[in-house]
mmCIF file of C-alpha atoms and ligand atoms in Angstrom:
data_model
loop_
_atom_site.group_PDB
_atom_site.id
_atom_site.type_symbol
_atom_site.label_atom_id
_atom_site.label_comp_id
_atom_site.label_asym_id
_atom_site.label_seq_id
_atom_site.Cartn_x
_atom_site.Cartn_y
_atom_site.Cartn_z
ATOM 1 C CA UNK A 1 4.100 16.437 11.674
ATOM 2 C CA UNK A 2 2.739 13.397 10.927
ATOM 3 C CA UNK A 3 4.102 10.654 8.754
ATOM 4 C CA UNK A 4 3.126 8.526 6.307
ATOM 5 C CA UNK A 5 4.907 6.105 3.908
ATOM 6 C CA UNK A 6 2.892 4.599 0.819
ATOM 7 C CA UNK A 7 5.207 1.021 0.542
ATOM 8 C CA UNK A 8 4.543 -0.908 -3.332
ATOM 9 C CA UNK A 9 5.254 -4.127 -3.952
ATOM 10 C CA UNK A 10 6.141 -6.740 -7.297
ATOM 11 C CA UNK A 11 5.392 -5.793 -10.306
ATOM 12 C CA UNK A 12 4.374 -1.988 -9.504
ATOM 13 C CA UNK A 13 6.939 -0.621 -10.501
ATOM 14 C CA UNK A 14 4.935 -1.695 -13.996
ATOM 15 C CA UNK A 15 2.133 0.566 -13.952
ATOM 16 C CA UNK A 16 0.355 2.329 -17.180
ATOM 17 C CA UNK A 17 2.567 -0.208 -19.134
ATOM 18 C CA UNK A 18 0.882 -3.067 -18.736
ATOM 19 C CA UNK A 19 -2.272 -4.501 -18.291
ATOM 20 C CA UNK A 20 -4.526 -1.251 -18.332
ATOM 21 C CA UNK A 21 -7.918 -3.680 -17.856
ATOM 22 C CA UNK A 22 -6.924 -4.435 -14.712
ATOM 23 C CA UNK A 23 -4.301 -1.799 -13.000
ATOM 24 C CA UNK A 24 -6.087 1.723 -14.517
ATOM 25 C CA UNK A 25 -3.339 3.832 -17.176
ATOM 26 C CA UNK A 26 -1.045 6.072 -14.776
ATOM 27 C CA UNK A 27 1.649 4.983 -14.384
ATOM 28 C CA UNK A 28 3.690 4.614 -10.457
ATOM 29 C CA UNK A 29 4.618 7.747 -11.014
ATOM 30 C CA UNK A 30 1.416 9.075 -11.509
ATOM 31 C CA UNK A 31 0.061 7.294 -8.351
ATOM 32 C CA UNK A 32 2.891 9.315 -6.369
ATOM 33 C CA UNK A 33 1.820 12.519 -7.707
ATOM 34 C CA UNK A 34 -1.490 12.822 -6.944
ATOM 35 C CA UNK A 35 -0.029 11.291 -3.139
ATOM 36 C CA UNK A 36 1.940 13.962 -3.100
ATOM 37 C CA UNK A 37 -1.140 16.311 -3.191
ATOM 38 C CA UNK A 38 -3.173 15.178 -1.468
ATOM 39 C CA UNK A 39 -0.575 14.655 0.828
ATOM 40 C CA UNK A 40 0.033 18.571 0.984
ATOM 41 C CA UNK A 41 -3.331 19.366 1.309
ATOM 42 C CA UNK A 42 -3.838 17.030 4.076
ATOM 43 C CA UNK A 43 -0.398 18.842 5.225
ATOM 44 C CA UNK A 44 1.415 15.514 5.607
ATOM 45 C CA UNK A 45 4.365 14.273 5.207
ATOM 46 C CA UNK A 46 5.265 10.965 2.642
ATOM 47 C CA UNK A 47 7.915 8.232 2.104
ATOM 48 C CA UNK A 48 6.513 6.525 -1.137
ATOM 49 C CA UNK A 49 8.368 3.605 -2.457
ATOM 50 C CA UNK A 50 8.727 0.921 -4.741
ATOM 51 C CA UNK A 51 10.525 -3.061 -4.101
ATOM 52 C CA UNK A 52 10.525 -6.444 -5.651
ATOM 53 C CA UNK A 53 12.328 -7.623 -3.102
ATOM 54 C CA UNK A 54 10.268 -9.218 -0.463
ATOM 55 C CA UNK A 55 13.591 -8.721 1.796
ATOM 56 C CA UNK A 56 13.366 -5.163 0.656
ATOM 57 C CA UNK A 57 9.669 -4.371 1.466
ATOM 58 C CA UNK A 58 10.167 -5.728 5.042
ATOM 59 C CA UNK A 59 13.686 -3.788 5.508
ATOM 60 C CA UNK A 60 11.025 -0.672 4.359
ATOM 61 C CA UNK A 61 8.659 -1.171 8.096
ATOM 62 C CA UNK A 62 11.341 -1.768 9.987
ATOM 63 C CA UNK A 63 13.334 1.087 8.772
ATOM 64 C CA UNK A 64 9.552 3.691 9.824
ATOM 65 C CA UNK A 65 9.579 2.346 13.054
ATOM 66 C CA UNK A 66 10.775 6.007 14.319
ATOM 67 C CA UNK A 67 10.065 7.422 10.606
ATOM 68 C CA UNK A 68 7.382 7.350 10.020
ATOM 69 C CA UNK A 69 3.676 7.618 12.078
ATOM 70 C CA UNK A 70 1.080 4.740 9.988
ATOM 71 C CA UNK A 71 2.200 2.637 6.398
ATOM 72 C CA UNK A 72 0.186 1.661 2.985
ATOM 73 C CA UNK A 73 1.480 -0.945 1.944
ATOM 74 C CA UNK A 74 0.250 -2.381 -1.248
ATOM 75 C CA UNK A 75 2.460 -5.693 -1.283
ATOM 76 C CA UNK A 76 1.089 -7.015 -4.684
ATOM 77 C CA UNK A 77 1.068 -10.777 -4.710
ATOM 78 C CA UNK A 78 3.177 -10.372 -1.495
ATOM 79 C CA UNK A 79 0.587 -9.755 0.035
ATOM 80 C CA UNK A 80 -1.648 -13.413 -0.931
ATOM 81 C CA UNK A 81 1.714 -14.754 0.092
ATOM 82 C CA UNK A 82 4.493 -14.044 2.333
ATOM 83 C CA UNK A 83 4.201 -14.029 6.357
ATOM 84 C CA UNK A 84 7.151 -12.549 6.781
ATOM 85 C CA UNK A 85 5.160 -8.797 4.841
ATOM 86 C CA UNK A 86 3.122 -9.913 7.830
ATOM 87 C CA UNK A 87 5.074 -9.825 11.219
ATOM 88 C CA UNK A 88 6.972 -7.744 9.885
ATOM 89 C CA UNK A 89 3.977 -4.120 10.022
ATOM 90 C CA UNK A 90 3.241 -7.081 13.954
ATOM 91 C CA UNK A 91 6.338 -5.585 14.567
ATOM 92 C CA UNK A 92 6.829 -2.638 14.051
ATOM 93 C CA UNK A 93 3.197 -1.493 15.752
ATOM 94 C CA UNK A 94 2.856 0.998 13.095
ATOM 95 C CA UNK A 95 -0.718 1.288 12.568
ATOM 96 C CA UNK A 96 -1.295 -0.272 8.580
ATOM 97 C CA UNK A 97 -3.504 0.110 6.020
ATOM 98 C CA UNK A 98 -3.934 -2.443 3.561
ATOM 99 C CA UNK A 99 -4.325 -1.365 -0.052
ATOM 100 C CA UNK A 100 -5.326 -2.801 -4.350
ATOM 101 C CA UNK A 101 -6.173 -0.847 -6.878
ATOM 102 C CA UNK A 102 -8.282 -3.908 -8.305
ATOM 103 C CA UNK A 103 -10.899 -5.481 -6.750
ATOM 104 C CA UNK A 104 -8.735 -9.157 -5.042
ATOM 105 C CA UNK A 105 -12.159 -10.192 -3.959
ATOM 106 C CA UNK A 106 -13.671 -9.837 -7.392
ATOM 107 C CA UNK A 107 -10.785 -12.258 -8.779
ATOM 108 C CA UNK A 108 -9.278 -15.891 -8.987
ATOM 109 C CA UNK A 109 -9.478 -17.634 -5.192
ATOM 110 C CA UNK A 110 -6.004 -17.053 -4.616
ATOM 111 C CA UNK A 111 -5.976 -13.478 -4.682
ATOM 112 C CA UNK A 112 -9.348 -13.408 -0.811
ATOM 113 C CA UNK A 113 -6.180 -14.836 0.628
ATOM 114 C CA UNK A 114 -4.378 -12.399 2.421
ATOM 115 C CA UNK A 115 -0.966 -12.310 5.062
ATOM 116 C CA UNK A 116 -1.695 -8.714 5.501
ATOM 117 C CA UNK A 117 -4.916 -7.553 6.286
ATOM 118 C CA UNK A 118 -4.807 -9.154 9.694
ATOM 119 C CA UNK A 119 -2.488 -7.091 11.191
ATOM 120 C CA UNK A 120 -4.482 -3.888 9.110
ATOM 121 C CA UNK A 121 -6.526 -1.939 10.689
ATOM 122 C CA UNK A 122 -8.493 -1.668 7.117
ATOM 123 C CA UNK A 123 -7.966 -2.841 3.437
ATOM 124 C CA UNK A 124 -8.660 -0.500 0.399
ATOM 125 C CA UNK A 125 -9.590 -2.211 -2.316
ATOM 126 C CA UNK A 126 -10.986 -1.823 -5.652
ATOM 127 C CA UNK A 127 -10.876 2.174 -6.577
ATOM 128 C CA UNK A 128 -8.368 2.248 -8.917
ATOM 129 C CA UNK A 129 -5.223 4.203 -7.913
ATOM 130 C CA UNK A 130 -7.722 6.600 -6.367
ATOM 131 C CA UNK A 131 -7.511 4.015 -4.167
ATOM 132 C CA UNK A 132 -4.140 5.946 -2.827
ATOM 133 C CA UNK A 133 -5.803 8.676 -1.694
ATOM 134 C CA UNK A 134 -8.249 7.266 -0.415
ATOM 135 C CA UNK A 135 -6.161 5.399 1.545
ATOM 136 C CA UNK A 136 -4.065 8.490 2.347
ATOM 137 C CA UNK A 137 -7.316 9.694 3.663
ATOM 138 C CA UNK A 138 -8.178 6.967 6.227
ATOM 139 C CA UNK A 139 -4.871 7.026 7.224
ATOM 140 C CA UNK A 140 -5.154 10.401 8.069
ATOM 141 C CA UNK A 141 -8.604 10.058 9.935
ATOM 142 C CA UNK A 142 -7.370 6.882 11.959
ATOM 143 C CA UNK A 143 -4.287 8.450 13.512
ATOM 144 C CA UNK A 144 -6.498 11.756 14.347
ATOM 145 C CA UNK A 145 -8.571 9.335 16.297
ATOM 146 C CA UNK A 146 -5.752 7.306 18.272
ATOM 147 C CA UNK A 147 -4.695 10.653 19.481
HETATM 148 O O1 CA2 B 201 -4.645 -4.591 -7.171
HETATM 149 C C1 CA2 B 201 -4.266 -4.527 -6.402
HETATM 150 O O2 CA2 B 201 -3.225 -4.046 -6.745
HETATM 151 C C2 CA2 B 201 -2.527 -5.418 -6.586
HETATM 152 O O3 CA2 B 201 -1.447 -5.979 -5.465
HETATM 153 C C3 CA2 B 201 -1.792 -5.538 -7.611
HETATM 154 C C4 CA2 B 201 -0.733 -7.372 -8.195
HETATM 155 C C5 CA2 B 201 -1.529 -8.326 -7.657
HETATM 156 O O4 CA2 B 201 -0.848 -9.855 -7.438
HETATM 157 C C6 CA2 B 201 -3.000 -9.018 -6.496
HETATM 158 O O5 CA2 B 201 -3.310 -9.852 -6.676
HETATM 159 C C7 CA2 B 201 -3.328 -6.921 -6.098
HETATM 160 C C8 CA2 B 201 -0.286 -7.846 -9.215
HETATM 161 C C9 CA2 B 201 0.669 -5.887 -9.242
HETATM 162 C C10 CA2 B 201 1.311 -6.811 -10.804
HETATM 163 O O6 CA2 B 201 0.804 -5.103 -11.385
HETATM 164 C C11 CA2 B 201 1.369 -4.539 -12.857
HETATM 165 C C12 CA2 B 201 1.446 -3.590 -13.413
HETATM 166 C C13 CA2 B 201 1.165 -3.830 -15.042
HETATM 167 C C14 CA2 B 201 1.090 -4.845 -15.901
HETATM 168 C C15 CA2 B 201 1.560 -5.922 -15.091
HETATM 169 C C16 CA2 B 201 1.296 -6.255 -13.979
#
C-alpha cells in the first residue's frame, strides 16, 4: 500500500489557539482527522507528525526512506531558513510537496524565500487546512504518474 508522511514543523501544534485570522480555527488534531479521512478514501497509508525541533524533522525525513513513498512538509518558519531540511529531503530521494496554510507570497518578504521549494515536486499554499487534503491528492496523483 502506498504510504505518505505528513510532517509539520514548529508552532503548528498551536493551531486553533491563536492567530485564527491567519491560520484558521482548526487544530492540528482536526487537520490530522481530515487527512486520515482523505487517506482512507484514497486507499493510502498515512503518517502524521509534528515537531518543533529542526533535528527531529531531519530525523523524521531520514526515517521516511523505506517506510513512506512521499513526504508532505509544512516546515513552518524553517521553510525560510533551513538548508538542513532541504539537504535531508534531497538525500532521501522521495518526492516532497511543500505545504503552507497561508499564502506565504502575500505576506512578509522573508516568507517569500523557501529552501524546501528547491527540492519539492510542487508547492501548495494559501488554502488553509484544505491544503492538506489537496496535497494528499496531489501526492497520490504524482506517485501514480511516476509509476
Ligand atoms: O502558513 C503556514 O502554514 C506557515 O508554514 C506557518 C508558519 C509560518 O512561519 C510560515 O511562514 C507559514 C508559522 C506557524 C505558526 O503557527 C501558529 C499557529 C497558531 C498560533 C501561532 C502560530
